[in-house]
Amino acid sequence: MMTINTNTMVSITEANQNFSKVARLVDEHGTAVILKNNVPRYLVIDFSKAEHDAVASNEDVLSISQRLIEKNKESYEVLAK
């Protein structure tokens, strides 16, 4: 679940008229949330944070894969024959 800092929320109208404010919020807080009809709709995120999160997710997938391979090693060895 994502916690949203209300200080980083901007209406879509304001984001459209003043995108530099959105960029400044991202620079200061790492993210900005753009509201459409008073509902969080878009997330603007610092590119380096997005890259970091993607790497972390890939590492999670790798560790899960390694654990499954170890757990089912005998089955994989039989299938490999």
JSON list of C-alpha atoms in Angstrom, two decimals:
[
{"chain": "A", "resi": 1, "resn": "MET", "atom": "CA", "xyz": [0.00, 0.00, 0.00]},
{"chain": "A", "resi": 2, "resn": "MET", "atom": "CA", "xyz": [1.29, 3.45, -0.88]},
{"chain": "A", "resi": 3, "resn": "THR", "atom": "CA", "xyz": [1.13, 6.33, 1.58]},
{"chain": "A", "resi": 4, "resn": "ILE", "atom": "CA", "xyz": [0.50, 9.65, -0.13]},
{"chain": "A", "resi": 5, "resn": "ASN", "atom": "CA", "xyz": [1.92, 12.88, 1.27]},
{"chain": "A", "resi": 6, "resn": "THR", "atom": "CA", "xyz": [-0.89, 15.43, 0.93]},
{"chain": "A", "resi": 7, "resn": "ASN", "atom": "CA", "xyz": [1.75, 18.13, 0.39]},
{"chain": "A", "resi": 8, "resn": "THR", "atom": "CA", "xyz": [2.61, 16.51, -2.95]},
{"chain": "A", "resi": 9, "resn": "MET", "atom": "CA", "xyz": [-0.93, 16.49, -4.35]},
{"chain": "A", "resi": 10, "resn": "VAL", "atom": "CA", "xyz": [-1.75, 18.77, -7.28]},
{"chain": "A", "resi": 11, "resn": "SER", "atom": "CA", "xyz": [-4.93, 19.05, -9.32]},
{"chain": "A", "resi": 12, "resn": "ILE", "atom": "CA", "xyz": [-4.66, 18.17, -12.99]},
{"chain": "A", "resi": 13, "resn": "THR", "atom": "CA", "xyz": [-5.61, 21.76, -13.85]},
{"chain": "A", "resi": 14, "resn": "GLU", "atom": "CA", "xyz": [-2.80, 23.15, -11.72]},
{"chain": "A", "resi": 15, "resn": "ALA", "atom": "CA", "xyz": [-0.34, 20.56, -13.09]},
{"chain": "A", "resi": 16, "resn": "ASN", "atom": "CA", "xyz": [-1.31, 21.59, -16.60]},
{"chain": "A", "resi": 17, "resn": "GLN", "atom": "CA", "xyz": [-0.86, 25.29, -15.85]},
{"chain": "A", "resi": 18, "resn": "ASN", "atom": "CA", "xyz": [2.26, 24.97, -13.69]},
{"chain": "A", "resi": 19, "resn": "PHE", "atom": "CA", "xyz": [4.21, 21.80, -14.43]},
{"chain": "A", "resi": 20, "resn": "SER", "atom": "CA", "xyz": [7.34, 23.34, -12.93]},
{"chain": "A", "resi": 21, "resn": "LYS", "atom": "CA", "xyz": [5.55, 23.13, -9.55]},
{"chain": "A", "resi": 22, "resn": "VAL", "atom": "CA", "xyz": [5.04, 19.39, -10.11]},
{"chain": "A", "resi": 23, "resn": "ALA", "atom": "CA", "xyz": [8.72, 18.97, -11.02]},
{"chain": "A", "resi": 24, "resn": "ARG", "atom": "CA", "xyz": [9.74, 20.95, -7.92]},
{"chain": "A", "resi": 25, "resn": "LEU", "atom": "CA", "xyz": [7.57, 18.69, -5.71]},
{"chain": "A", "resi": 26, "resn": "VAL", "atom": "CA", "xyz": [9.25, 15.62, -7.23]},
{"chain": "A", "resi": 27, "resn": "ASP", "atom": "CA", "xyz": [12.68, 17.18, -6.65]},
{"chain": "A", "resi": 28, "resn": "GLU", "atom": "CA", "xyz": [11.82, 17.89, -3.01]},
{"chain": "A", "resi": 29, "resn": "HIS", "atom": "CA", "xyz": [9.78, 14.79, -2.10]},
{"chain": "A", "resi": 30, "resn": "GLY", "atom": "CA", "xyz": [10.63, 12.16, -4.71]},
{"chain": "A", "resi": 31, "resn": "THR", "atom": "CA", "xyz": [7.06, 11.97, -6.03]},
{"chain": "A", "resi": 32, "resn": "ALA", "atom": "CA", "xyz": [4.02, 14.07, -6.86]},
{"chain": "A", "resi": 33, "resn": "VAL", "atom": "CA", "xyz": [0.42, 12.93, -7.20]},
{"chain": "A", "resi": 34, "resn": "ILE", "atom": "CA", "xyz": [-1.84, 14.53, -9.79]},
{"chain": "A", "resi": 35, "resn": "LEU", "atom": "CA", "xyz": [-5.53, 14.46, -8.93]},
{"chain": "A", "resi": 36, "resn": "LYS", "atom": "CA", "xyz": [-8.29, 14.12, -11.48]},
{"chain": "A", "resi": 37, "resn": "ASN", "atom": "CA", "xyz": [-11.79, 14.86, -10.17]},
{"chain": "A", "resi": 38, "resn": "ASN", "atom": "CA", "xyz": [-10.26, 15.05, -6.67]},
{"chain": "A", "resi": 39, "resn": "VAL", "atom": "CA", "xyz": [-9.02, 11.45, -6.87]},
{"chain": "A", "resi": 40, "resn": "PRO", "atom": "CA", "xyz": [-5.33, 10.45, -7.10]},
{"chain": "A", "resi": 41, "resn": "ARG", "atom": "CA", "xyz": [-4.87, 9.49, -10.74]},
{"chain": "A", "resi": 42, "resn": "TYR", "atom": "CA", "xyz": [-1.24, 9.97, -11.79]},
{"chain": "A", "resi": 43, "resn": "LEU", "atom": "CA", "xyz": [2.05, 9.48, -9.99]},
{"chain": "A", "resi": 44, "resn": "VAL", "atom": "CA", "xyz": [5.09, 11.45, -11.11]},
{"chain": "A", "resi": 45, "resn": "ILE", "atom": "CA", "xyz": [8.25, 9.88, -9.76]},
{"chain": "A", "resi": 46, "resn": "ASP", "atom": "CA", "xyz": [11.95, 10.74, -9.87]},
{"chain": "A", "resi": 47, "resn": "PHE", "atom": "CA", "xyz": [13.47, 8.62, -12.65]},
{"chain": "A", "resi": 48, "resn": "SER", "atom": "CA", "xyz": [16.37, 7.39, -10.51]},
{"chain": "A", "resi": 49, "resn": "LYS", "atom": "CA", "xyz": [13.88, 6.16, -7.88]},
{"chain": "A", "resi": 50, "resn": "ALA", "atom": "CA", "xyz": [11.92, 4.29, -10.55]},
{"chain": "A", "resi": 51, "resn": "GLU", "atom": "CA", "xyz": [15.16, 2.65, -11.74]},
{"chain": "A", "resi": 52, "resn": "HIS", "atom": "CA", "xyz": [16.07, 1.69, -8.17]},
{"chain": "A", "resi": 53, "resn": "ASP", "atom": "CA", "xyz": [12.64, 0.17, -7.53]},
{"chain": "A", "resi": 54, "resn": "ALA", "atom": "CA", "xyz": [12.82, -1.85, -10.76]},
{"chain": "A", "resi": 55, "resn": "VAL", "atom": "CA", "xyz": [16.20, -3.27, -9.76]},
{"chain": "A", "resi": 56, "resn": "ALA", "atom": "CA", "xyz": [14.87, -4.17, -6.32]},
{"chain": "A", "resi": 57, "resn": "SER", "atom": "CA", "xyz": [11.92, -5.98, -7.91]},
{"chain": "A", "resi": 58, "resn": "ASN", "atom": "CA", "xyz": [14.25, -7.93, -10.20]},
{"chain": "A", "resi": 59, "resn": "GLU", "atom": "CA", "xyz": [16.35, -8.94, -7.21]},
{"chain": "A", "resi": 60, "resn": "ASP", "atom": "CA", "xyz": [13.21, -10.19, -5.45]},
{"chain": "A", "resi": 61, "resn": "VAL", "atom": "CA", "xyz": [12.30, -12.30, -8.48]},
{"chain": "A", "resi": 62, "resn": "LEU", "atom": "CA", "xyz": [15.83, -13.69, -8.58]},
{"chain": "A", "resi": 63, "resn": "SER", "atom": "CA", "xyz": [15.84, -14.64, -4.90]},
{"chain": "A", "resi": 64, "resn": "ILE", "atom": "CA", "xyz": [12.41, -16.30, -5.23]},
{"chain": "A", "resi": 65, "resn": "SER", "atom": "CA", "xyz": [13.60, -18.21, -8.29]},
{"chain": "A", "resi": 66, "resn": "GLN", "atom": "CA", "xyz": [16.72, -19.40, -6.50]},
{"chain": "A", "resi": 67, "resn": "ARG", "atom": "CA", "xyz": [14.68, -20.53, -3.49]},
{"chain": "A", "resi": 68, "resn": "LEU", "atom": "CA", "xyz": [12.27, -22.50, -5.73]},
{"chain": "A", "resi": 69, "resn": "ILE", "atom": "CA", "xyz": [15.15, -24.11, -7.60]},
{"chain": "A", "resi": 70, "resn": "GLU", "atom": "CA", "xyz": [16.73, -25.24, -4.32]},
{"chain": "A", "resi": 71, "resn": "LYS", "atom": "CA", "xyz": [13.39, -26.47, -2.95]},
{"chain": "A", "resi": 72, "resn": "ASN", "atom": "CA", "xyz": [12.63, -28.47, -6.11]},
{"chain": "A", "resi": 73, "resn": "LYS", "atom": "CA", "xyz": [16.18, -29.46, -7.02]},
{"chain": "A", "resi": 74, "resn": "GLU", "atom": "CA", "xyz": [15.42, -33.18, -7.26]},
{"chain": "A", "resi": 75, "resn": "SER", "atom": "CA", "xyz": [12.47, -32.61, -9.58]},
{"chain": "A", "resi": 76, "resn": "TYR", "atom": "CA", "xyz": [14.54, -30.40, -11.86]},
{"chain": "A", "resi": 77, "resn": "GLU", "atom": "CA", "xyz": [17.31, -33.00, -11.97]},
{"chain": "A", "resi": 78, "resn": "VAL", "atom": "CA", "xyz": [14.82, -35.71, -13.01]},
{"chain": "A", "resi": 79, "resn": "LEU", "atom": "CA", "xyz": [13.35, -33.41, -15.69]},
{"chain": "A", "resi": 80, "resn": "ALA", "atom": "CA", "xyz": [16.83, -32.59, -16.98]},
{"chain": "A", "resi": 81, "resn": "LYS", "atom": "CA", "xyz": [17.51, -36.28, -17.87]}
]
